[in-house]
mmCIF file with all atom_site columns, C-alpha atoms and ligand atoms in Angstrom:
data_model
loop_
_atom_site.group_PDB
_atom_site.id
_atom_site.type_symbol
_atom_site.label_atom_id
_atom_site.label_alt_id
_atom_site.label_comp_id
_atom_site.label_asym_id
_atom_site.label_entity_id
_atom_site.label_seq_id
_atom_site.pdbx_PDB_ins_code
_atom_site.Cartn_x
_atom_site.Cartn_y
_atom_site.Cartn_z
_atom_site.occupancy
_atom_site.B_iso_or_equiv
_atom_site.pdbx_formal_charge
_atom_site.auth_seq_id
_atom_site.auth_comp_id
_atom_site.auth_asym_id
_atom_site.auth_atom_id
_atom_site.pdbx_PDB_model_num
ATOM   1   C  CA  . MET A 1 1   ? 0.000   0.000   0.000  1.00 0.00 ? 1   MET A CA  1
ATOM   2   C  CA  . ASP A 1 2   ? 1.081   3.552   -0.349 1.00 0.00 ? 2   ASP A CA  1
ATOM   3   C  CA  . THR A 1 3   ? 0.105   5.919   2.399  1.00 0.00 ? 3   THR A CA  1
ATOM   4   C  CA  . GLY A 1 4   ? 3.491   7.566   2.021  1.00 0.00 ? 4   GLY A CA  1
ATOM   5   C  CA  . ARG A 1 5   ? 5.025   5.985   5.073  1.00 0.00 ? 5   ARG A CA  1
ATOM   6   C  CA  . LYS A 1 6   ? 8.252   4.045   5.193  1.00 0.00 ? 6   LYS A CA  1
ATOM   7   C  CA  . ASP A 1 7   ? 8.215   0.347   5.949  1.00 0.00 ? 7   ASP A CA  1
ATOM   8   C  CA  . PHE A 1 8   ? 8.865   -0.052  9.644  1.00 0.00 ? 8   PHE A CA  1
ATOM   9   C  CA  . VAL A 1 9   ? 11.317  -2.754  10.774 1.00 0.00 ? 9   VAL A CA  1
ATOM   10  C  CA  . LEU A 1 10  ? 11.502  -3.765  14.411 1.00 0.00 ? 10  LEU A CA  1
ATOM   11  C  CA  . ILE A 1 11  ? 14.871  -5.271  15.360 1.00 0.00 ? 11  ILE A CA  1
ATOM   12  C  CA  . ILE A 1 12  ? 14.844  -7.227  18.605 1.00 0.00 ? 12  ILE A CA  1
ATOM   13  C  CA  . GLU A 1 13  ? 18.472  -7.841  19.489 1.00 0.00 ? 13  GLU A CA  1
ATOM   14  C  CA  . ASP A 1 14  ? 20.543  -7.202  22.608 1.00 0.00 ? 14  ASP A CA  1
ATOM   15  C  CA  . GLU A 1 15  ? 23.914  -7.207  20.839 1.00 0.00 ? 15  GLU A CA  1
ATOM   16  C  CA  . LYS A 1 16  ? 24.399  -3.578  19.929 1.00 0.00 ? 16  LYS A CA  1
ATOM   17  C  CA  . LYS A 1 17  ? 27.118  -4.346  17.389 1.00 0.00 ? 17  LYS A CA  1
ATOM   18  C  CA  . ILE A 1 18  ? 24.688  -6.433  15.379 1.00 0.00 ? 18  ILE A CA  1
ATOM   19  C  CA  . SER A 1 19  ? 21.617  -4.216  15.713 1.00 0.00 ? 19  SER A CA  1
ATOM   20  C  CA  . ASP A 1 20  ? 23.599  -1.078  14.796 1.00 0.00 ? 20  ASP A CA  1
ATOM   21  C  CA  . ILE A 1 21  ? 24.958  -2.525  11.591 1.00 0.00 ? 21  ILE A CA  1
ATOM   22  C  CA  . VAL A 1 22  ? 21.596  -3.983  10.557 1.00 0.00 ? 22  VAL A CA  1
ATOM   23  C  CA  . ARG A 1 23  ? 19.955  -0.650  11.310 1.00 0.00 ? 23  ARG A CA  1
ATOM   24  C  CA  . ALA A 1 24  ? 22.518  1.204   9.198  1.00 0.00 ? 24  ALA A CA  1
ATOM   25  C  CA  . TYR A 1 25  ? 21.914  -1.084  6.207  1.00 0.00 ? 25  TYR A CA  1
ATOM   26  C  CA  . LEU A 1 26  ? 18.131  -0.868  6.542  1.00 0.00 ? 26  LEU A CA  1
ATOM   27  C  CA  . GLU A 1 27  ? 18.064  2.918   6.956  1.00 0.00 ? 27  GLU A CA  1
ATOM   28  C  CA  . LYS A 1 28  ? 20.283  3.313   3.913  1.00 0.00 ? 28  LYS A CA  1
ATOM   29  C  CA  . ASP A 1 29  ? 17.600  1.416   1.998  1.00 0.00 ? 29  ASP A CA  1
ATOM   30  C  CA  . GLY A 1 30  ? 14.846  3.754   3.205  1.00 0.00 ? 30  GLY A CA  1
ATOM   31  C  CA  . PHE A 1 31  ? 13.398  1.722   6.067  1.00 0.00 ? 31  PHE A CA  1
ATOM   32  C  CA  . SER A 1 32  ? 12.269  3.161   9.358  1.00 0.00 ? 32  SER A CA  1
ATOM   33  C  CA  . VAL A 1 33  ? 13.943  1.164   12.144 1.00 0.00 ? 33  VAL A CA  1
ATOM   34  C  CA  . ARG A 1 34  ? 13.412  0.637   15.853 1.00 0.00 ? 34  ARG A CA  1
ATOM   35  C  CA  . ILE A 1 35  ? 15.654  -1.443  18.071 1.00 0.00 ? 35  ILE A CA  1
ATOM   36  C  CA  . ALA A 1 36  ? 14.397  -3.278  21.141 1.00 0.00 ? 36  ALA A CA  1
ATOM   37  C  CA  . GLU A 1 37  ? 17.108  -4.663  23.402 1.00 0.00 ? 37  GLU A CA  1
ATOM   38  C  CA  . ASN A 1 38  ? 14.897  -7.060  25.324 1.00 0.00 ? 38  ASN A CA  1
ATOM   39  C  CA  . GLY A 1 39  ? 11.539  -8.776  25.220 1.00 0.00 ? 39  GLY A CA  1
ATOM   40  C  CA  . SER A 1 40  ? 9.538   -6.257  27.205 1.00 0.00 ? 40  SER A CA  1
ATOM   41  C  CA  . GLU A 1 41  ? 10.775  -3.344  25.099 1.00 0.00 ? 41  GLU A CA  1
ATOM   42  C  CA  . ALA A 1 42  ? 9.976   -5.433  22.034 1.00 0.00 ? 42  ALA A CA  1
ATOM   43  C  CA  . LEU A 1 43  ? 6.354   -5.872  23.110 1.00 0.00 ? 43  LEU A CA  1
ATOM   44  C  CA  . THR A 1 44  ? 6.002   -2.113  23.619 1.00 0.00 ? 44  THR A CA  1
ATOM   45  C  CA  . PHE A 1 45  ? 7.389   -1.315  20.163 1.00 0.00 ? 45  PHE A CA  1
ATOM   46  C  CA  . PHE A 1 46  ? 5.353   -4.149  18.634 1.00 0.00 ? 46  PHE A CA  1
ATOM   47  C  CA  . ARG A 1 47  ? 2.193   -2.160  19.431 1.00 0.00 ? 47  ARG A CA  1
ATOM   48  C  CA  . GLU A 1 48  ? 3.387   0.463   16.951 1.00 0.00 ? 48  GLU A CA  1
ATOM   49  C  CA  . GLY A 1 49  ? 2.649   -2.010  14.190 1.00 0.00 ? 49  GLY A CA  1
ATOM   50  C  CA  . PRO A 1 50  ? 5.955   -2.992  12.555 1.00 0.00 ? 50  PRO A CA  1
ATOM   51  C  CA  . ASP A 1 51  ? 5.773   -4.263  8.964  1.00 0.00 ? 51  ASP A CA  1
ATOM   52  C  CA  . ILE A 1 52  ? 8.408   -6.896  9.698  1.00 0.00 ? 52  ILE A CA  1
ATOM   53  C  CA  . ILE A 1 53  ? 10.325  -8.130  12.743 1.00 0.00 ? 53  ILE A CA  1
ATOM   54  C  CA  . ILE A 1 54  ? 13.930  -9.304  13.045 1.00 0.00 ? 54  ILE A CA  1
ATOM   55  C  CA  . LEU A 1 55  ? 14.128  -11.365 16.196 1.00 0.00 ? 55  LEU A CA  1
ATOM   56  C  CA  . ASP A 1 56  ? 17.202  -12.668 17.990 1.00 0.00 ? 56  ASP A CA  1
ATOM   57  C  CA  . LEU A 1 57  ? 16.586  -15.946 19.791 1.00 0.00 ? 57  LEU A CA  1
ATOM   58  C  CA  . MET A 1 58  ? 18.765  -15.205 22.827 1.00 0.00 ? 58  MET A CA  1
ATOM   59  C  CA  . LEU A 1 59  ? 17.436  -12.183 24.711 1.00 0.00 ? 59  LEU A CA  1
ATOM   60  C  CA  . PRO A 1 60  ? 18.277  -11.159 28.276 1.00 0.00 ? 60  PRO A CA  1
ATOM   61  C  CA  . ASP A 1 61  ? 14.766  -11.394 29.717 1.00 0.00 ? 61  ASP A CA  1
ATOM   62  C  CA  . MET A 1 62  ? 12.872  -13.765 27.470 1.00 0.00 ? 62  MET A CA  1
ATOM   63  C  CA  . ALA A 1 63  ? 13.498  -16.529 24.962 1.00 0.00 ? 63  ALA A CA  1
ATOM   64  C  CA  . GLY A 1 64  ? 12.972  -15.411 21.389 1.00 0.00 ? 64  GLY A CA  1
ATOM   65  C  CA  . GLU A 1 65  ? 10.729  -18.443 20.830 1.00 0.00 ? 65  GLU A CA  1
ATOM   66  C  CA  . GLU A 1 66  ? 8.451   -17.267 23.640 1.00 0.00 ? 66  GLU A CA  1
ATOM   67  C  CA  . LEU A 1 67  ? 8.287   -13.758 22.198 1.00 0.00 ? 67  LEU A CA  1
ATOM   68  C  CA  . CYS A 1 68  ? 7.505   -15.172 18.768 1.00 0.00 ? 68  CYS A CA  1
ATOM   69  C  CA  . LYS A 1 69  ? 4.560   -17.100 20.187 1.00 0.00 ? 69  LYS A CA  1
ATOM   70  C  CA  . ILE A 1 70  ? 3.190   -14.001 21.935 1.00 0.00 ? 70  ILE A CA  1
ATOM   71  C  CA  . ILE A 1 71  ? 3.443   -11.960 18.722 1.00 0.00 ? 71  ILE A CA  1
ATOM   72  C  CA  . ARG A 1 72  ? 1.757   -14.723 16.727 1.00 0.00 ? 72  ARG A CA  1
ATOM   73  C  CA  . GLU A 1 73  ? -1.277  -14.616 19.042 1.00 0.00 ? 73  GLU A CA  1
ATOM   74  C  CA  . THR A 1 74  ? -2.302  -11.310 17.499 1.00 0.00 ? 74  THR A CA  1
ATOM   75  C  CA  . SER A 1 75  ? -0.294  -10.795 14.344 1.00 0.00 ? 75  SER A CA  1
ATOM   76  C  CA  . ASN A 1 76  ? 0.845   -12.332 11.072 1.00 0.00 ? 76  ASN A CA  1
ATOM   77  C  CA  . VAL A 1 77  ? 3.694   -9.842  10.694 1.00 0.00 ? 77  VAL A CA  1
ATOM   78  C  CA  . PRO A 1 78  ? 6.687   -11.498 8.959  1.00 0.00 ? 78  PRO A CA  1
ATOM   79  C  CA  . ILE A 1 79  ? 9.345   -12.585 11.472 1.00 0.00 ? 79  ILE A CA  1
ATOM   80  C  CA  . ILE A 1 80  ? 12.956  -13.336 10.567 1.00 0.00 ? 80  ILE A CA  1
ATOM   81  C  CA  . MET A 1 81  ? 14.821  -15.043 13.387 1.00 0.00 ? 81  MET A CA  1
ATOM   82  C  CA  . LEU A 1 82  ? 18.499  -14.624 14.119 1.00 0.00 ? 82  LEU A CA  1
ATOM   83  C  CA  . THR A 1 83  ? 20.216  -17.597 15.652 1.00 0.00 ? 83  THR A CA  1
ATOM   84  C  CA  . ALA A 1 84  ? 23.679  -17.971 17.093 1.00 0.00 ? 84  ALA A CA  1
ATOM   85  C  CA  . LYS A 1 85  ? 24.162  -21.454 18.407 1.00 0.00 ? 85  LYS A CA  1
ATOM   86  C  CA  . SER A 1 86  ? 24.529  -24.348 16.066 1.00 0.00 ? 86  SER A CA  1
ATOM   87  C  CA  . GLY A 1 87  ? 21.575  -26.597 16.569 1.00 0.00 ? 87  GLY A CA  1
ATOM   88  C  CA  . GLU A 1 88  ? 19.162  -23.689 16.986 1.00 0.00 ? 88  GLU A CA  1
ATOM   89  C  CA  . GLU A 1 89  ? 18.709  -23.905 13.264 1.00 0.00 ? 89  GLU A CA  1
ATOM   90  C  CA  . ASP A 1 90  ? 17.271  -27.382 13.591 1.00 0.00 ? 90  ASP A CA  1
ATOM   91  C  CA  . ARG A 1 91  ? 15.145  -26.360 16.533 1.00 0.00 ? 91  ARG A CA  1
ATOM   92  C  CA  . ILE A 1 92  ? 13.510  -23.615 14.519 1.00 0.00 ? 92  ILE A CA  1
ATOM   93  C  CA  . LYS A 1 93  ? 12.787  -25.948 11.654 1.00 0.00 ? 93  LYS A CA  1
ATOM   94  C  CA  . GLY A 1 94  ? 11.417  -28.544 14.014 1.00 0.00 ? 94  GLY A CA  1
ATOM   95  C  CA  . LEU A 1 95  ? 9.400   -26.424 16.386 1.00 0.00 ? 95  LEU A CA  1
ATOM   96  C  CA  . GLY A 1 96  ? 7.324   -24.556 13.873 1.00 0.00 ? 96  GLY A CA  1
ATOM   97  C  CA  . ILE A 1 97  ? 7.089   -21.596 16.217 1.00 0.00 ? 97  ILE A CA  1
ATOM   98  C  CA  . GLY A 1 98  ? 5.796   -19.253 13.592 1.00 0.00 ? 98  GLY A CA  1
ATOM   99  C  CA  . ALA A 1 99  ? 8.927   -17.579 12.248 1.00 0.00 ? 99  ALA A CA  1
ATOM   100 C  CA  . ASP A 1 100 ? 8.901   -17.010 8.507  1.00 0.00 ? 100 ASP A CA  1
ATOM   101 C  CA  . ASP A 1 101 ? 12.621  -17.248 8.023  1.00 0.00 ? 101 ASP A CA  1
ATOM   102 C  CA  . TYR A 1 102 ? 15.891  -17.452 9.934  1.00 0.00 ? 102 TYR A CA  1
ATOM   103 C  CA  . MET A 1 103 ? 19.515  -16.496 9.533  1.00 0.00 ? 103 MET A CA  1
ATOM   104 C  CA  . VAL A 1 104 ? 22.475  -17.998 11.336 1.00 0.00 ? 104 VAL A CA  1
ATOM   105 C  CA  . LYS A 1 105 ? 25.077  -15.653 12.848 1.00 0.00 ? 105 LYS A CA  1
ATOM   106 C  CA  . PRO A 1 106 ? 27.400  -14.425 11.537 1.00 0.00 ? 106 PRO A CA  1
ATOM   107 C  CA  . PHE A 1 107 ? 25.305  -13.360 8.575  1.00 0.00 ? 107 PHE A CA  1
ATOM   108 C  CA  . SER A 1 108 ? 25.632  -10.853 5.772  1.00 0.00 ? 108 SER A CA  1
ATOM   109 C  CA  . PRO A 1 109 ? 23.621  -7.700  6.527  1.00 0.00 ? 109 PRO A CA  1
ATOM   110 C  CA  . ARG A 1 110 ? 23.029  -7.254  2.810  1.00 0.00 ? 110 ARG A CA  1
ATOM   111 C  CA  . GLU A 1 111 ? 21.474  -10.677 2.595  1.00 0.00 ? 111 GLU A CA  1
ATOM   112 C  CA  . LEU A 1 112 ? 19.281  -9.882  5.592  1.00 0.00 ? 112 LEU A CA  1
ATOM   113 C  CA  . VAL A 1 113 ? 18.071  -6.684  3.898  1.00 0.00 ? 113 VAL A CA  1
ATOM   114 C  CA  . ALA A 1 114 ? 17.331  -8.663  0.729  1.00 0.00 ? 114 ALA A CA  1
ATOM   115 C  CA  . ARG A 1 115 ? 15.273  -11.136 2.733  1.00 0.00 ? 115 ARG A CA  1
ATOM   116 C  CA  . VAL A 1 116 ? 13.428  -8.330  4.526  1.00 0.00 ? 116 VAL A CA  1
ATOM   117 C  CA  . LYS A 1 117 ? 12.418  -6.928  1.140  1.00 0.00 ? 117 LYS A CA  1
ATOM   118 C  CA  . ALA A 1 118 ? 11.364  -10.329 -0.167 1.00 0.00 ? 118 ALA A CA  1
ATOM   119 C  CA  . HIS A 1 119 ? 9.139   -10.948 2.849  1.00 0.00 ? 119 HIS A CA  1
ATOM   120 C  CA  . LEU A 1 120 ? 7.603   -7.493  2.611  1.00 0.00 ? 120 LEU A CA  1
ATOM   121 C  CA  . ARG A 1 121 ? 6.840   -8.026  -1.077 1.00 0.00 ? 121 ARG A CA  1
ATOM   122 C  CA  . ARG A 1 122 ? 5.148   -11.300 -0.271 1.00 0.00 ? 122 ARG A CA  1
ATOM   123 C  CA  . ALA A 1 123 ? 3.233   -9.829  2.671  1.00 0.00 ? 123 ALA A CA  1
ATOM   124 C  CA  . GLY A 1 124 ? 2.195   -6.866  0.526  1.00 0.00 ? 124 GLY A CA  1
ATOM   125 C  CA  . LYS A 1 125 ? 0.416   -9.163  -1.886 1.00 0.00 ? 125 LYS A CA  1
ATOM   126 C  CA  . THR A 1 126 ? -1.825  -10.494 0.829  1.00 0.00 ? 126 THR A CA  1
ATOM   127 C  CA  . ARG A 1 127 ? -2.284  -7.238  2.661  1.00 0.00 ? 127 ARG A CA  1
ATOM   128 C  CA  . LYS A 1 128 ? -5.823  -5.978  2.402  1.00 0.00 ? 128 LYS A CA  1
ATOM   129 C  CA  . LYS A 1 129 ? -6.330  -3.095  0.010  1.00 0.00 ? 129 LYS A CA  1
ATOM   130 C  CA  . ILE A 1 130 ? -9.932  -2.420  0.990  1.00 0.00 ? 130 ILE A CA  1
ATOM   131 C  CA  . LEU A 1 131 ? -10.991 -2.201  4.616  1.00 0.00 ? 131 LEU A CA  1
ATOM   132 C  CA  . SER A 1 132 ? -14.697 -2.300  5.377  1.00 0.00 ? 132 SER A CA  1
ATOM   133 C  CA  . TYR A 1 133 ? -16.455 -1.831  8.713  1.00 0.00 ? 133 TYR A CA  1
ATOM   134 C  CA  . ASN A 1 134 ? -19.926 -1.856  10.247 1.00 0.00 ? 134 ASN A CA  1
ATOM   135 C  CA  . ARG A 1 135 ? -21.606 -3.566  7.309  1.00 0.00 ? 135 ARG A CA  1
ATOM   136 C  CA  . GLY A 1 136 ? -20.011 -1.388  4.711  1.00 0.00 ? 136 GLY A CA  1
ATOM   137 C  CA  . SER A 1 137 ? -20.880 1.884   6.403  1.00 0.00 ? 137 SER A CA  1
ATOM   138 C  CA  . LEU A 1 138 ? -17.192 2.851   6.447  1.00 0.00 ? 138 LEU A CA  1
ATOM   139 C  CA  . ARG A 1 139 ? -14.901 1.710   3.642  1.00 0.00 ? 139 ARG A CA  1
ATOM   140 C  CA  . MET A 1 140 ? -11.268 2.619   3.011  1.00 0.00 ? 140 MET A CA  1
ATOM   141 C  CA  . ASP A 1 141 ? -9.441  2.014   -0.228 1.00 0.00 ? 141 ASP A CA  1
ATOM   142 C  CA  . LEU A 1 142 ? -5.786  2.050   0.783  1.00 0.00 ? 142 LEU A CA  1
ATOM   143 C  CA  . GLU A 1 143 ? -4.465  2.233   -2.776 1.00 0.00 ? 143 GLU A CA  1
ATOM   144 C  CA  . ARG A 1 144 ? -6.712  4.991   -4.003 1.00 0.00 ? 144 ARG A CA  1
ATOM   145 C  CA  . HIS A 1 145 ? -6.700  6.908   -0.699 1.00 0.00 ? 145 HIS A CA  1
ATOM   146 C  CA  . GLU A 1 146 ? -10.452 6.928   -0.707 1.00 0.00 ? 146 GLU A CA  1
ATOM   147 C  CA  . VAL A 1 147 ? -12.764 6.778   2.293  1.00 0.00 ? 147 VAL A CA  1
ATOM   148 C  CA  . VAL A 1 148 ? -16.469 6.203   1.799  1.00 0.00 ? 148 VAL A CA  1
ATOM   149 C  CA  . ARG A 1 149 ? -19.008 6.725   4.553  1.00 0.00 ? 149 ARG A CA  1
ATOM   150 C  CA  . GLU A 1 150 ? -22.572 5.505   3.980  1.00 0.00 ? 150 GLU A CA  1
ATOM   151 C  CA  . GLY A 1 151 ? -21.936 5.556   0.249  1.00 0.00 ? 151 GLY A CA  1
ATOM   152 C  CA  . SER A 1 152 ? -20.490 9.073   0.029  1.00 0.00 ? 152 SER A CA  1
ATOM   153 C  CA  . SER A 1 153 ? -16.848 9.796   -0.561 1.00 0.00 ? 153 SER A CA  1
ATOM   154 C  CA  . LEU A 1 154 ? -15.200 11.834  2.216  1.00 0.00 ? 154 LEU A CA  1
ATOM   155 C  CA  . GLN A 1 155 ? -12.604 14.554  1.786  1.00 0.00 ? 155 GLN A CA  1
ATOM   156 C  CA  . LEU A 1 156 ? -9.865  13.652  4.256  1.00 0.00 ? 156 LEU A CA  1
ATOM   157 C  CA  . THR A 1 157 ? -6.499  15.352  4.536  1.00 0.00 ? 157 THR A CA  1
ATOM   158 C  CA  . LEU A 1 158 ? -3.497  13.069  4.019  1.00 0.00 ? 158 LEU A CA  1
ATOM   159 C  CA  . THR A 1 159 ? -2.750  13.155  7.766  1.00 0.00 ? 159 THR A CA  1
ATOM   160 C  CA  . GLU A 1 160 ? -6.351  12.270  8.623  1.00 0.00 ? 160 GLU A CA  1
ATOM   161 C  CA  . PHE A 1 161 ? -6.241  9.409   6.140  1.00 0.00 ? 161 PHE A CA  1
ATOM   162 C  CA  . LYS A 1 162 ? -2.989  8.103   7.604  1.00 0.00 ? 162 LYS A CA  1
ATOM   163 C  CA  . ILE A 1 163 ? -4.291  8.312   11.170 1.00 0.00 ? 163 ILE A CA  1
ATOM   164 C  CA  . LEU A 1 164 ? -7.504  6.529   10.238 1.00 0.00 ? 164 LEU A CA  1
ATOM   165 C  CA  . THR A 1 165 ? -5.742  3.694   8.417  1.00 0.00 ? 165 THR A CA  1
ATOM   166 C  CA  . ALA A 1 166 ? -3.115  3.361   11.177 1.00 0.00 ? 166 ALA A CA  1
ATOM   167 C  CA  . LEU A 1 167 ? -5.869  2.968   13.757 1.00 0.00 ? 167 LEU A CA  1
ATOM   168 C  CA  . ALA A 1 168 ? -7.921  0.614   11.567 1.00 0.00 ? 168 ALA A CA  1
ATOM   169 C  CA  . GLU A 1 169 ? -4.937  -1.587  10.731 1.00 0.00 ? 169 GLU A CA  1
ATOM   170 C  CA  . ASN A 1 170 ? -4.279  -1.889  14.458 1.00 0.00 ? 170 ASN A CA  1
ATOM   171 C  CA  . HIS A 1 171 ? -7.919  -2.692  15.080 1.00 0.00 ? 171 HIS A CA  1
ATOM   172 C  CA  . GLY A 1 172 ? -8.759  -3.323  18.730 1.00 0.00 ? 172 GLY A CA  1
ATOM   173 C  CA  . ARG A 1 173 ? -5.318  -2.200  19.897 1.00 0.00 ? 173 ARG A CA  1
ATOM   174 C  CA  . ILE A 1 174 ? -4.748  1.091   21.700 1.00 0.00 ? 174 ILE A CA  1
ATOM   175 C  CA  . LEU A 1 175 ? -2.311  3.409   19.956 1.00 0.00 ? 175 LEU A CA  1
ATOM   176 C  CA  . SER A 1 176 ? -0.711  6.194   21.979 1.00 0.00 ? 176 SER A CA  1
ATOM   177 C  CA  . ARG A 1 177 ? -0.374  9.641   20.432 1.00 0.00 ? 177 ARG A CA  1
ATOM   178 C  CA  . ASN A 1 178 ? 3.356   9.026   20.112 1.00 0.00 ? 178 ASN A CA  1
ATOM   179 C  CA  . GLN A 1 179 ? 2.785   5.729   18.359 1.00 0.00 ? 179 GLN A CA  1
ATOM   180 C  CA  . ILE A 1 180 ? 0.404   7.439   15.963 1.00 0.00 ? 180 ILE A CA  1
ATOM   181 C  CA  . VAL A 1 181 ? 3.004   10.126  15.229 1.00 0.00 ? 181 VAL A CA  1
ATOM   182 C  CA  . ASN A 1 182 ? 5.556   7.404   14.518 1.00 0.00 ? 182 ASN A CA  1
ATOM   183 C  CA  . ILE A 1 183 ? 3.273   5.398   12.284 1.00 0.00 ? 183 ILE A CA  1
ATOM   184 C  CA  . VAL A 1 184 ? 2.055   8.445   10.402 1.00 0.00 ? 184 VAL A CA  1
ATOM   185 C  CA  . GLN A 1 185 ? 5.411   10.189  10.026 1.00 0.00 ? 185 GLN A CA  1
ATOM   186 C  CA  . GLY A 1 186 ? 7.839   7.314   10.377 1.00 0.00 ? 186 GLY A CA  1
ATOM   187 C  CA  . TYR A 1 187 ? 9.860   9.081   13.051 1.00 0.00 ? 187 TYR A CA  1
ATOM   188 C  CA  . ASP A 1 188 ? 9.537   10.931  16.350 1.00 0.00 ? 188 ASP A CA  1
ATOM   189 C  CA  . PHE A 1 189 ? 8.635   14.555  16.074 1.00 0.00 ? 189 PHE A CA  1
ATOM   190 C  CA  . GLU A 1 190 ? 8.611   16.328  19.378 1.00 0.00 ? 190 GLU A CA  1
ATOM   191 C  CA  . GLY A 1 191 ? 5.429   18.193  20.209 1.00 0.00 ? 191 GLY A CA  1
ATOM   192 C  CA  . TYR A 1 192 ? 3.553   16.673  17.324 1.00 0.00 ? 192 TYR A CA  1
ATOM   193 C  CA  . ASP A 1 193 ? 1.730   14.203  19.556 1.00 0.00 ? 193 ASP A CA  1
ATOM   194 C  CA  . ARG A 1 194 ? -0.488  16.980  20.907 1.00 0.00 ? 194 ARG A CA  1
ATOM   195 C  CA  . THR A 1 195 ? -1.637  17.971  17.457 1.00 0.00 ? 195 THR A CA  1
ATOM   196 C  CA  . ILE A 1 196 ? -2.819  14.389  16.924 1.00 0.00 ? 196 ILE A CA  1
ATOM   197 C  CA  . ASP A 1 197 ? -5.835  15.279  19.081 1.00 0.00 ? 197 ASP A CA  1
ATOM   198 C  CA  . ALA A 1 198 ? -6.763  18.082  16.709 1.00 0.00 ? 198 ALA A CA  1
ATOM   199 C  CA  . HIS A 1 199 ? -6.500  15.788  13.695 1.00 0.00 ? 199 HIS A CA  1
ATOM   200 C  CA  . VAL A 1 200 ? -8.584  13.111  15.411 1.00 0.00 ? 200 VAL A CA  1
ATOM   201 C  CA  . LYS A 1 201 ? -11.228 15.708  16.266 1.00 0.00 ? 201 LYS A CA  1
ATOM   202 C  CA  . ASN A 1 202 ? -11.482 16.752  12.617 1.00 0.00 ? 202 ASN A CA  1
ATOM   203 C  CA  . LEU A 1 203 ? -11.507 13.132  11.519 1.00 0.00 ? 203 LEU A CA  1
ATOM   204 C  CA  . ARG A 1 204 ? -14.378 12.370  13.879 1.00 0.00 ? 204 ARG A CA  1
ATOM   205 C  CA  . HIS A 1 205 ? -16.416 15.244  12.471 1.00 0.00 ? 205 HIS A CA  1
ATOM   206 C  CA  . LYS A 1 206 ? -16.125 13.562  9.102  1.00 0.00 ? 206 LYS A CA  1
ATOM   207 C  CA  . ILE A 1 207 ? -16.656 9.899   9.990  1.00 0.00 ? 207 ILE A CA  1
ATOM   208 C  CA  . GLU A 1 208 ? -18.708 9.780   13.193 1.00 0.00 ? 208 GLU A CA  1
ATOM   209 C  CA  . LYS A 1 209 ? -22.436 10.519  13.280 1.00 0.00 ? 209 LYS A CA  1
ATOM   210 C  CA  . ASP A 1 210 ? -22.156 11.469  16.940 1.00 0.00 ? 210 ASP A CA  1
ATOM   211 C  CA  . SER A 1 211 ? -18.655 12.367  18.137 1.00 0.00 ? 211 SER A CA  1
ATOM   212 C  CA  . LYS A 1 212 ? -19.800 11.846  21.745 1.00 0.00 ? 212 LYS A CA  1
ATOM   213 C  CA  . SER A 1 213 ? -20.603 8.193   21.172 1.00 0.00 ? 213 SER A CA  1
ATOM   214 C  CA  . PRO A 1 214 ? -18.162 7.227   18.424 1.00 0.00 ? 214 PRO A CA  1
ATOM   215 C  CA  . GLU A 1 215 ? -18.659 4.104   16.331 1.00 0.00 ? 215 GLU A CA  1
ATOM   216 C  CA  . PHE A 1 216 ? -15.094 4.050   15.062 1.00 0.00 ? 216 PHE A CA  1
ATOM   217 C  CA  . ILE A 1 217 ? -12.494 6.011   17.015 1.00 0.00 ? 217 ILE A CA  1
ATOM   218 C  CA  . GLN A 1 218 ? -12.601 5.651   20.766 1.00 0.00 ? 218 GLN A CA  1
ATOM   219 C  CA  . THR A 1 219 ? -10.579 7.828   23.127 1.00 0.00 ? 219 THR A CA  1
ATOM   220 C  CA  . VAL A 1 220 ? -8.783  5.835   25.794 1.00 0.00 ? 220 VAL A CA  1
ATOM   221 C  CA  . TYR A 1 221 ? -8.236  8.489   28.430 1.00 0.00 ? 221 TYR A CA  1
ATOM   222 C  CA  . GLY A 1 222 ? -4.631  9.057   29.392 1.00 0.00 ? 222 GLY A CA  1
ATOM   223 C  CA  . VAL A 1 223 ? -3.441  6.546   26.793 1.00 0.00 ? 223 VAL A CA  1
ATOM   224 C  CA  . GLY A 1 224 ? -4.493  7.267   23.224 1.00 0.00 ? 224 GLY A CA  1
ATOM   225 C  CA  . TYR A 1 225 ? -6.992  6.044   20.676 1.00 0.00 ? 225 TYR A CA  1
ATOM   226 C  CA  . LYS A 1 226 ? -8.475  2.764   19.590 1.00 0.00 ? 226 LYS A CA  1
ATOM   227 C  CA  . PHE A 1 227 ? -10.346 1.752   16.457 1.00 0.00 ? 227 PHE A CA  1
ATOM   228 C  CA  . ILE A 1 228 ? -13.589 0.028   17.448 1.00 0.00 ? 228 ILE A CA  1
ATOM   229 C  CA  . GLY A 1 229 ? -15.431 -0.455  14.145 1.00 0.00 ? 229 GLY A CA  1
ATOM   230 C  CA  . THR A 1 230 ? -16.497 -4.037  13.431 1.00 0.00 ? 230 THR A CA  1
ATOM   231 C  CA  . PRO A 1 231 ? -14.651 -5.475  10.419 1.00 0.00 ? 231 PRO A CA  1
ATOM   232 C  CA  . ASP A 1 232 ? -16.929 -6.919  7.740  1.00 0.00 ? 232 ASP A CA  1
ATOM   233 C  CA  . GLU A 1 233 ? -16.413 -10.484 6.680  1.00 0.00 ? 233 GLU A CA  1
ATOM   234 C  CA  . GLU A 1 234 ? -15.052 -10.987 3.206  1.00 0.00 ? 234 GLU A CA  1
HETATM 235 CA CA1 . CA  B 2 .   ? 21.301  -12.114 21.849 1.00 0.00 ? 1   CA  B CA1 1
#
């Protein structure tokens, strides 16, 4: 899809030497990158909706396998595992823990980047292009940047469109203002999180019948926003 944002790669790796070099290669290729150094940080960043995850098996606070299982409970995001010990390779093959791919250390960062791109291409083919909620009463065409409410096309600004699709694609999950800024802009921008409220207010005027009892964007006080529309079945 093209909402103008960079593909977001979450690297979960406690060895700084490795994560730094992988980050450098990915950023050079136009990716937006976040590094989590342990499992709990990884779960926080995971809520920002990465497009792909690079996951080291040996983390200080949690086994990579465990983390992979937790992620798989709510997400089909592509996961490439990094393994160090010989024998882990076989374990991954055998366990079927939900990783899409793995690389054995030491690996070539260029090859890792190539695999990241291949997985994103594959995932992109299955990614939904049309999102539809509440029996077709709200429809978003992610390729054409079109939002239709009760049959009429809405005029959304690009930022409003990005916020709406970010929330919808993270359906049921709370996104903080900071997370929304990151998803929409691809990087932190200090102070911008407060203006998210203004954008959401405008967005609600356009998509909600009654902003006081929203059907789509719920405010979670002190935390952020959550998309609560009911997805239509295919
Ligand atoms: Ca490690």
